PDB file of C-alpha atoms in Angstrom:
ATOM      1  CA  MET A   1     -23.537  -4.551 -70.801  1.00 37.00           C
ATOM      2  CA  ARG A   2     -22.628  -0.694 -70.711  1.00 38.00           C
ATOM      3  CA  GLY A   3     -19.510  -0.352 -72.526  1.00 39.00           C
ATOM      4  CA  VAL A   4     -18.355  -2.614 -74.419  1.00 41.00           C
ATOM      5  CA  GLY A   5     -16.342  -1.637 -76.516  1.00 48.00           C
ATOM      6  CA  TRP A   6     -17.303  -1.771 -80.835  1.00 50.00           C
ATOM      7  CA  GLY A   7     -15.244  -4.186 -81.339  1.00 53.00           C
ATOM      8  CA  ALA A   8     -15.562  -6.484 -78.405  1.00 49.00           C
ATOM      9  CA  TYR A   9     -20.194  -6.389 -80.110  1.00 45.00           C
ATOM     10  CA  LYS A  10     -18.683  -7.075 -83.308  1.00 49.00           C
ATOM     11  CA  ARG A  11     -17.377 -10.749 -82.413  1.00 50.00           C
ATOM     12  CA  MET A  12     -20.391 -10.827 -79.757  1.00 45.00           C
ATOM     13  CA  VAL A  13     -22.356 -10.711 -83.194  1.00 43.00           C
ATOM     14  CA  ASP A  14     -19.508 -12.841 -85.774  1.00 48.00           C
ATOM     15  CA  THR A  15     -20.093 -15.785 -82.293  1.00 46.00           C
ATOM     16  CA  GLY A  16     -23.652 -15.821 -82.560  1.00 43.00           C
ATOM     17  CA  ARG A  17     -24.525 -14.331 -79.885  1.00 44.00           C
ATOM     18  CA  SER A  18     -27.961 -12.299 -78.876  1.00 42.00           C
ATOM     19  CA  VAL A  19     -26.827  -8.300 -77.898  1.00 43.00           C
ATOM     20  CA  GLY A  20     -28.596  -5.214 -77.623  1.00 45.00           C
ATOM     21  CA  ALA A  21     -27.142  -1.299 -79.215  1.00 43.00           C
ATOM     22  CA  ASP A  22     -27.061  -0.687 -75.243  1.00 46.00           C
ATOM     23  CA  ALA A  23     -24.368  -3.806 -75.070  1.00 43.00           C
ATOM     24  CA  VAL A  24     -21.743  -1.081 -76.690  1.00 42.00           C
ATOM     25  CA  GLY A  25     -22.420   1.900 -75.044  1.00 44.00           C
ATOM     26  CA  LEU A  26     -25.713   3.209 -76.979  1.00 44.00           C
ATOM     27  CA  ASP A  27     -28.397   4.102 -74.886  1.00 46.00           C
ATOM     28  CA  ARG A  28     -31.272   4.434 -76.861  1.00 43.00           C
ATOM     29  CA  ASP A  29     -32.930   6.483 -75.322  1.00 47.00           C
ATOM     30  CA  ASP A  30     -30.331   9.069 -76.033  1.00 46.00           C
ATOM     31  CA  ALA A  31     -29.647   7.857 -79.473  1.00 44.00           C
ATOM     32  CA  VAL A  32     -33.606   9.057 -80.090  1.00 40.00           C
ATOM     33  CA  THR A  33     -33.116  12.551 -78.215  1.00 42.00           C
ATOM     34  CA  ALA A  34     -29.931  13.571 -80.105  1.00 43.00           C
ATOM     35  CA  ALA A  35     -31.586  12.894 -83.505  1.00 41.00           C
ATOM     36  CA  ARG A  36     -34.383  15.104 -82.395  1.00 43.00           C
ATOM     37  CA  ARG A  37     -32.312  18.117 -81.170  1.00 46.00           C
ATOM     38  CA  SER A  38     -31.251  18.406 -85.112  1.00 41.00           C
ATOM     39  CA  ALA A  39     -32.071  20.719 -87.168  1.00 36.00           C
ATOM     40  CA  GLY A  40     -35.018  19.406 -90.114  1.00 42.00           C
ATOM     41  CA  VAL A  41     -34.083  16.160 -89.426  1.00 41.00           C
ATOM     42  CA  ASN A  42     -36.899  12.649 -88.187  1.00 45.00           C
ATOM     43  CA  SER A  43     -34.034  10.788 -86.271  1.00 41.00           C
ATOM     44  CA  ARG A  44     -36.432   7.558 -86.147  1.00 43.00           C
ATOM     45  CA  PRO A  45     -38.026   7.499 -89.986  1.00 43.00           C
ATOM     46  CA  GLU A  46     -40.825   4.709 -90.146  1.00 44.00           C
ATOM     47  CA  PRO A  47     -39.077   2.704 -92.957  1.00 44.00           C
ATOM     48  CA  GLY A  48     -42.381   0.398 -93.659  1.00 43.00           C
ATOM     49  CA  ARG A  49     -41.120  -2.471 -92.494  1.00 45.00           C
ATOM     50  CA  GLU A  50     -39.710  -2.507 -88.137  1.00 45.00           C
ATOM     51  CA  ALA A  51     -36.266  -0.014 -89.604  1.00 47.00           C
ATOM     52  CA  GLY A  52     -32.534  -2.550 -88.894  1.00 46.00           C
ATOM     53  CA  ARG A  53     -31.584  -4.115 -86.161  1.00 42.00           C
ATOM     54  CA  GLY A  54     -27.256  -3.146 -85.250  1.00 39.00           C
ATOM     55  CA  ALA A  55     -24.091  -2.469 -86.367  1.00 38.00           C
ATOM     56  CA  GLY A  56     -20.420  -3.795 -85.027  1.00 37.00           C
ATOM     57  CA  ALA A  57     -17.128  -2.570 -85.582  1.00 36.00           C
ATOM     58  CA  GLN A  58     -13.164  -2.800 -84.794  1.00 37.00           C
ATOM     59  CA  THR A  59     -10.307  -1.607 -87.083  1.00 36.00           C
ATOM     60  CA  GLY A  60     -10.446  -1.643 -90.635  1.00 41.00           C
ATOM     61  CA  ARG A  61      -9.522   0.461 -94.136  1.00 42.00           C
ATOM     62  CA  PRO A  62     -11.697   1.294 -96.735  1.00 45.00           C
ATOM     63  CA  ALA A  63     -10.847   0.463 -99.767  1.00 49.00           C
ATOM     64  CA  THR A  64     -13.167   2.373-102.873  1.00 45.00           C
ATOM     65  CA  ARG A  65     -12.829   2.772-107.340  1.00 41.00           C
ATOM     66  CA  THR A  66     -11.372   6.138-106.580  1.00 38.00           C
ATOM     67  CA  ALA A  67     -10.512   9.370-104.567  1.00 36.00           C
ATOM     68  CA  ILE A  68     -13.265  10.688-102.429  1.00 36.00           C
ATOM     69  CA  PRO A  69     -12.629  14.315-102.329  1.00 41.00           C
ATOM     70  CA  ASP A  70     -12.905  16.429 -99.654  1.00 43.00           C
ATOM     71  CA  GLY A  71     -16.419  17.814 -98.762  1.00 44.00           C
ATOM     72  CA  ALA A  72     -17.410  20.743 -99.919  1.00 42.00           C
ATOM     73  CA  ARG A  73     -17.333  23.922 -97.543  1.00 42.00           C
ATOM     74  CA  PRO A  74     -20.574  25.966 -97.708  1.00 42.00           C
ATOM     75  CA  GLU A  75     -19.802  29.177 -99.698  1.00 47.00           C
ATOM     76  CA  GLY A  76     -22.226  32.065-100.788  1.00 46.00           C
ATOM     77  CA  ALA A  77     -25.350  32.773 -98.625  1.00 45.00           C
ATOM     78  CA  ALA A  78     -25.116  30.080 -96.309  1.00 46.00           C
ATOM     79  CA  ALA A  79     -21.756  31.140 -95.370  1.00 45.00           C
ATOM     80  CA  ARG A  80     -22.551  34.156 -94.219  1.00 47.00           C
ATOM     81  CA  ASN A  81     -25.417  33.165 -92.578  1.00 52.00           C
ATOM     82  CA  GLY A  82     -23.409  31.110 -89.771  1.00 54.00           C
ATOM     83  CA  ALA A  83     -22.843  27.399 -89.879  1.00 51.00           C
ATOM     84  CA  GLY A  84     -27.038  27.632 -88.931  1.00 53.00           C
ATOM     85  CA  ALA A  85     -28.770  28.562 -91.651  1.00 51.00           C
ATOM     86  CA  ALA A  86     -25.685  25.926 -94.201  1.00 50.00           C
ATOM     87  CA  GLU A  87     -27.916  22.863 -91.799  1.00 51.00           C
ATOM     88  CA  ALA A  88     -30.620  24.437 -92.314  1.00 55.00           C
ATOM     89  CA  ALA A  89     -30.638  24.025 -95.708  1.00 68.00           C
ATOM     90  CA  VAL A  90     -29.181  20.149 -95.541  1.00 77.00           C
ATOM     91  CA  VAL A  91     -31.108  17.355 -97.214  1.00 90.00           C
ATOM     92  CA  PRO A  92     -31.227  14.350 -95.336  1.00 95.00           C
ATOM     93  CA  ARG A  93     -29.678  11.822 -97.492  1.00 97.00           C
ATOM     94  CA  ARG A  94     -32.217   8.518 -98.001  1.00 98.00           C
ATOM     95  CA  VAL A  95     -30.694   4.820 -96.624  1.00 98.00           C
ATOM     96  CA  VAL A  96     -31.350   1.909 -97.039  1.00 98.00           C
ATOM     97  CA  VAL A  97     -29.693  -0.872 -93.912  1.00 98.00           C
ATOM     98  CA  VAL A  98     -29.609  -4.378 -95.273  1.00 98.00           C
ATOM     99  CA  ASP A  99     -27.404  -6.906 -92.773  1.00 97.00           C
ATOM    100  CA  ASP A 100     -28.898 -10.782 -91.888  1.00 96.00           C
ATOM    101  CA  ALA A 101     -27.418 -10.239 -88.408  1.00 95.00           C
ATOM    102  CA  ASP A 102     -30.374  -8.704 -86.209  1.00 95.00           C
ATOM    103  CA  GLY A 103     -28.172  -6.681 -83.817  1.00 94.00           C
ATOM    104  CA  VAL A 104     -25.650  -5.072 -86.790  1.00 93.00           C
ATOM    105  CA  ARG A 105     -29.180  -3.891 -88.201  1.00 96.00           C
ATOM    106  CA  GLU A 106     -30.429  -2.181 -85.590  1.00 96.00           C
ATOM    107  CA  LEU A 107     -27.173  -0.320 -84.552  1.00 94.00           C
ATOM    108  CA  LEU A 108     -26.701   0.910 -87.608  1.00 96.00           C
ATOM    109  CA  CYS A 109     -29.702   1.697 -88.330  1.00 97.00           C
ATOM    110  CA  LEU A 110     -29.860   3.578 -84.473  1.00 96.00           C
ATOM    111  CA  LEU A 111     -26.055   5.421 -85.489  1.00 95.00           C
ATOM    112  CA  LEU A 112     -27.412   7.117 -88.456  1.00 96.00           C
ATOM    113  CA  GLY A 113     -31.135   8.658 -87.193  1.00 94.00           C
ATOM    114  CA  THR A 114     -28.480  10.814 -85.150  1.00 95.00           C
ATOM    115  CA  GLU A 115     -27.106  11.657 -87.654  1.00 96.00           C
ATOM    116  CA  PRO A 116     -28.659  15.478 -89.540  1.00 95.00           C
ATOM    117  CA  ASP A 117     -27.343  14.402 -93.080  1.00 96.00           C
ATOM    118  CA  PHE A 118     -28.653  11.074 -92.943  1.00 97.00           C
ATOM    119  CA  VAL A 119     -32.438   9.113 -92.614  1.00 97.00           C
ATOM    120  CA  VAL A 120     -33.105   5.314 -92.228  1.00 98.00           C
ATOM    121  CA  VAL A 121     -35.527   5.068 -95.060  1.00 98.00           C
ATOM    122  CA  GLY A 122     -35.161   0.791 -95.128  1.00 97.00           C
ATOM    123  CA  ALA A 123     -33.879  -1.726 -93.690  1.00 98.00           C
ATOM    124  CA  ALA A 124     -33.932  -5.617 -94.346  1.00 98.00           C
ATOM    125  CA  ALA A 125     -32.642  -9.289 -94.057  1.00 97.00           C
ATOM    126  CA  ASN A 126     -31.036 -10.926 -97.141  1.00 98.00           C
ATOM    127  CA  GLY A 127     -31.002  -9.976-101.016  1.00 97.00           C
ATOM    128  CA  ALA A 128     -34.212 -10.244-101.872  1.00 98.00           C
ATOM    129  CA  GLU A 129     -35.871  -7.862 -98.885  1.00 98.00           C
ATOM    130  CA  ALA A 130     -33.221  -5.027 -99.523  1.00 98.00           C
ATOM    131  CA  ILE A 131     -34.564  -5.209-103.179  1.00 98.00           C
ATOM    132  CA  GLU A 132     -38.041  -4.799-103.271  1.00 98.00           C
ATOM    133  CA  GLU A 133     -37.032  -1.998-100.434  1.00 98.00           C
ATOM    134  CA  VAL A 134     -34.847  -0.076-102.037  1.00 98.00           C
ATOM    135  CA  ILE A 135     -38.071  -0.220-104.788  1.00 98.00           C
ATOM    136  CA  ARG A 136     -39.455   1.179-102.559  1.00 98.00           C
ATOM    137  CA  THR A 137     -38.202   3.832-101.269  1.00 98.00           C
ATOM    138  CA  ALA A 138     -35.194   4.424-104.136  1.00 97.00           C
ATOM    139  CA  PRO A 139     -32.886   5.153-101.548  1.00 98.00           C
ATOM    140  CA  ASP A 140     -29.530   8.205-102.080  1.00 98.00           C
ATOM    141  CA  LEU A 141     -27.003   5.394 -99.800  1.00 98.00           C
ATOM    142  CA  VAL A 142     -27.434   1.294 -99.654  1.00 98.00           C
ATOM    143  CA  LEU A 143     -25.260  -0.406 -97.359  1.00 98.00           C
ATOM    144  CA  LEU A 144     -25.528  -3.924 -97.789  1.00 97.00           C
ATOM    145  CA  ASP A 145     -23.940  -6.890 -96.381  1.00 96.00           C
ATOM    146  CA  LEU A 146     -22.333  -9.437 -98.545  1.00 94.00           C
ATOM    147  CA  ALA A 147     -23.227 -12.919 -96.478  1.00 93.00           C
ATOM    148  CA  MET A 148     -26.574 -13.036 -95.937  1.00 96.00           C
ATOM    149  CA  PRO A 149     -29.655 -16.249 -96.483  1.00 95.00           C
ATOM    150  CA  VAL A 150     -31.968 -16.265 -99.042  1.00 96.00           C
ATOM    151  CA  LEU A 151     -29.979 -14.317-101.638  1.00 97.00           C
ATOM    152  CA  ASP A 152     -26.599 -12.781-100.865  1.00 96.00           C
ATOM    153  CA  GLY A 153     -24.565  -9.742-101.653  1.00 96.00           C
ATOM    154  CA  ILE A 154     -23.517 -10.384-104.971  1.00 95.00           C
ATOM    155  CA  GLY A 155     -26.426 -11.695-106.221  1.00 96.00           C
ATOM    156  CA  ALA A 156     -28.396  -8.518-105.093  1.00 97.00           C
ATOM    157  CA  LEU A 157     -26.022  -6.256-105.756  1.00 97.00           C
ATOM    158  CA  PRO A 158     -26.540  -6.335-109.897  1.00 96.00           C
ATOM    159  CA  ARG A 159     -30.428  -5.434-109.740  1.00 97.00           C
ATOM    160  CA  ILE A 160     -29.724  -2.727-106.682  1.00 98.00           C
ATOM    161  CA  ARG A 161     -27.650  -0.567-109.101  1.00 97.00           C
ATOM    162  CA  ARG A 162     -30.096  -1.490-112.482  1.00 96.00           C
ATOM    163  CA  VAL A 163     -32.925   0.222-110.252  1.00 97.00           C
ATOM    164  CA  VAL A 164     -31.239   2.832-108.484  1.00 97.00           C
ATOM    165  CA  PRO A 165     -28.072   3.968-110.604  1.00 96.00           C
ATOM    166  CA  GLN A 166     -27.241   7.219-108.800  1.00 95.00           C
ATOM    167  CA  ALA A 167     -27.244   5.718-105.532  1.00 97.00           C
ATOM    168  CA  THR A 168     -24.188   5.204-103.921  1.00 97.00           C
ATOM    169  CA  VAL A 169     -23.938   1.399-102.984  1.00 98.00           C
ATOM    170  CA  VAL A 170     -21.006   0.708 -99.982  1.00 97.00           C
ATOM    171  CA  ILE A 171     -20.342  -2.599 -99.185  1.00 96.00           C
ATOM    172  CA  PHE A 172     -20.253  -4.216 -95.829  1.00 93.00           C
ATOM    173  CA  THR A 173     -18.566  -7.007 -94.419  1.00 90.00           C
ATOM    174  CA  GLY A 174     -16.262  -8.551 -92.418  1.00 86.00           C
ATOM    175  CA  PHE A 175     -13.993 -10.126 -95.415  1.00 80.00           C
ATOM    176  CA  SER A 176     -11.400  -7.952 -96.828  1.00 74.00           C
ATOM    177  CA  GLU A 177      -9.976 -10.383 -99.819  1.00 77.00           C
ATOM    178  CA  ASP A 178      -8.758  -7.664-102.453  1.00 82.00           C
ATOM    179  CA  ALA A 179     -11.104 -10.264-105.319  1.00 88.00           C
ATOM    180  CA  LEU A 180     -13.517  -9.717-103.445  1.00 91.00           C
ATOM    181  CA  LEU A 181     -13.160  -5.862-103.604  1.00 91.00           C
ATOM    182  CA  ASP A 182     -12.503  -6.436-107.412  1.00 92.00           C
ATOM    183  CA  ARG A 183     -15.111  -8.320-107.629  1.00 93.00           C
ATOM    184  CA  VAL A 184     -18.001  -5.982-105.810  1.00 95.00           C
ATOM    185  CA  LEU A 185     -16.789  -2.849-107.737  1.00 94.00           C
ATOM    186  CA  ALA A 186     -16.928  -4.297-111.223  1.00 95.00           C
ATOM    187  CA  LEU A 187     -21.089  -5.493-110.040  1.00 94.00           C
ATOM    188  CA  GLY A 188     -21.659  -1.583-109.615  1.00 95.00           C
ATOM    189  CA  ALA A 189     -20.258  -0.995-105.817  1.00 96.00           C
ATOM    190  CA  ASP A 190     -19.057   2.340-105.217  1.00 96.00           C
ATOM    191  CA  ALA A 191     -16.955   0.980-101.628  1.00 95.00           C
ATOM    192  CA  LEU A 192     -16.045  -2.062 -99.814  1.00 94.00           C
ATOM    193  CA  LEU A 193     -16.049  -1.204 -95.901  1.00 94.00           C
ATOM    194  CA  GLU A 194     -15.002  -3.417 -93.785  1.00 90.00           C
ATOM    195  CA  LYS A 195     -16.824  -3.996 -90.824  1.00 89.00           C
ATOM    196  CA  GLY A 196     -13.912  -3.469 -88.263  1.00 83.00           C
ATOM    197  CA  LEU A 197     -14.143   0.585 -89.153  1.00 84.00           C
ATOM    198  CA  ALA A 198     -15.347   2.298 -86.189  1.00 89.00           C
ATOM    199  CA  THR A 199     -18.225   4.662 -85.867  1.00 90.00           C
ATOM    200  CA  GLY A 200     -17.071   7.524 -86.028  1.00 92.00           C
ATOM    201  CA  PRO A 201     -14.505   7.424 -89.694  1.00 94.00           C
ATOM    202  CA  LEU A 202     -17.819   4.963 -90.563  1.00 95.00           C
ATOM    203  CA  VAL A 203     -20.217   7.981 -90.812  1.00 96.00           C
ATOM    204  CA  ASP A 204     -17.290  10.450 -92.524  1.00 96.00           C
ATOM    205  CA  GLN A 205     -16.435   7.597 -95.313  1.00 96.00           C
ATOM    206  CA  LEU A 206     -19.735   7.314 -96.168  1.00 97.00           C
ATOM    207  CA  ARG A 207     -20.553  11.106 -96.177  1.00 96.00           C
ATOM    208  CA  ARG A 208     -17.566  11.730 -98.249  1.00 96.00           C
ATOM    209  CA  LEU A 209     -18.403   8.338-100.711  1.00 96.00           C
ATOM    210  CA  CYS A 210     -22.281   9.888-100.835  1.00 96.00           C
ATOM    211  CA  ALA A 211     -20.417  13.565-101.980  1.00 93.00           C
ATOM    212  CA  ALA A 212     -17.897  11.623-104.747  1.00 90.00           C
ATOM    213  CA  PRO A 213     -19.190  12.148-107.602  1.00 84.00           C
ATOM    214  CA  ARG A 214     -19.778   8.708-109.832  1.00 75.00           C
ATOM    215  CA  SER A 215     -18.596   7.551-112.845  1.00 67.00           C
ATOM    216  CA  SER A 216     -21.609   6.306-115.792  1.00 58.00           C
TER     217      SER A 216
END
């Protein structure tokens, strides 16, 4: 199954097929090894329950409330000491991943777990679990699906925002209507990203959103 494209994996998830992370060419051992080699970062955090279970994508457009500034380059002592010193100074952003699809949740956790500036501290399969995880972990970033059982993302979003008012909350969904974007922004989300976004651009967008100042 290795080598199946990210878009093909997303279509499998959407049609209800159970597909493991290796179906998109992301080997668990390779992902873990890469993460452990990242300076000062625990690649397989223990979120308190099973860390998530997957992610899917094709190609899509990000939609945000404000323009996202480019990340600032390290200056001063860190710049003078080179990239190694700058990386050592990075404090990973704490992430909670929320999606009812096991494959999507797991793959998102694996993807972010290999990045030196993110650490997954919690995962949830519905909005009610998401609120519990956010209260427990106080994350810097919440990646939130909309269509979920028990409590959907729309219902969970305002409560999550009250619990972590300074966190970045990103809606990650297969829907892209303008009316939906306006609604989630009004409820407190910082952005809506479509599940069609490829993995590299997805991580880059999350970094930029986390670096952008939040308006109170």
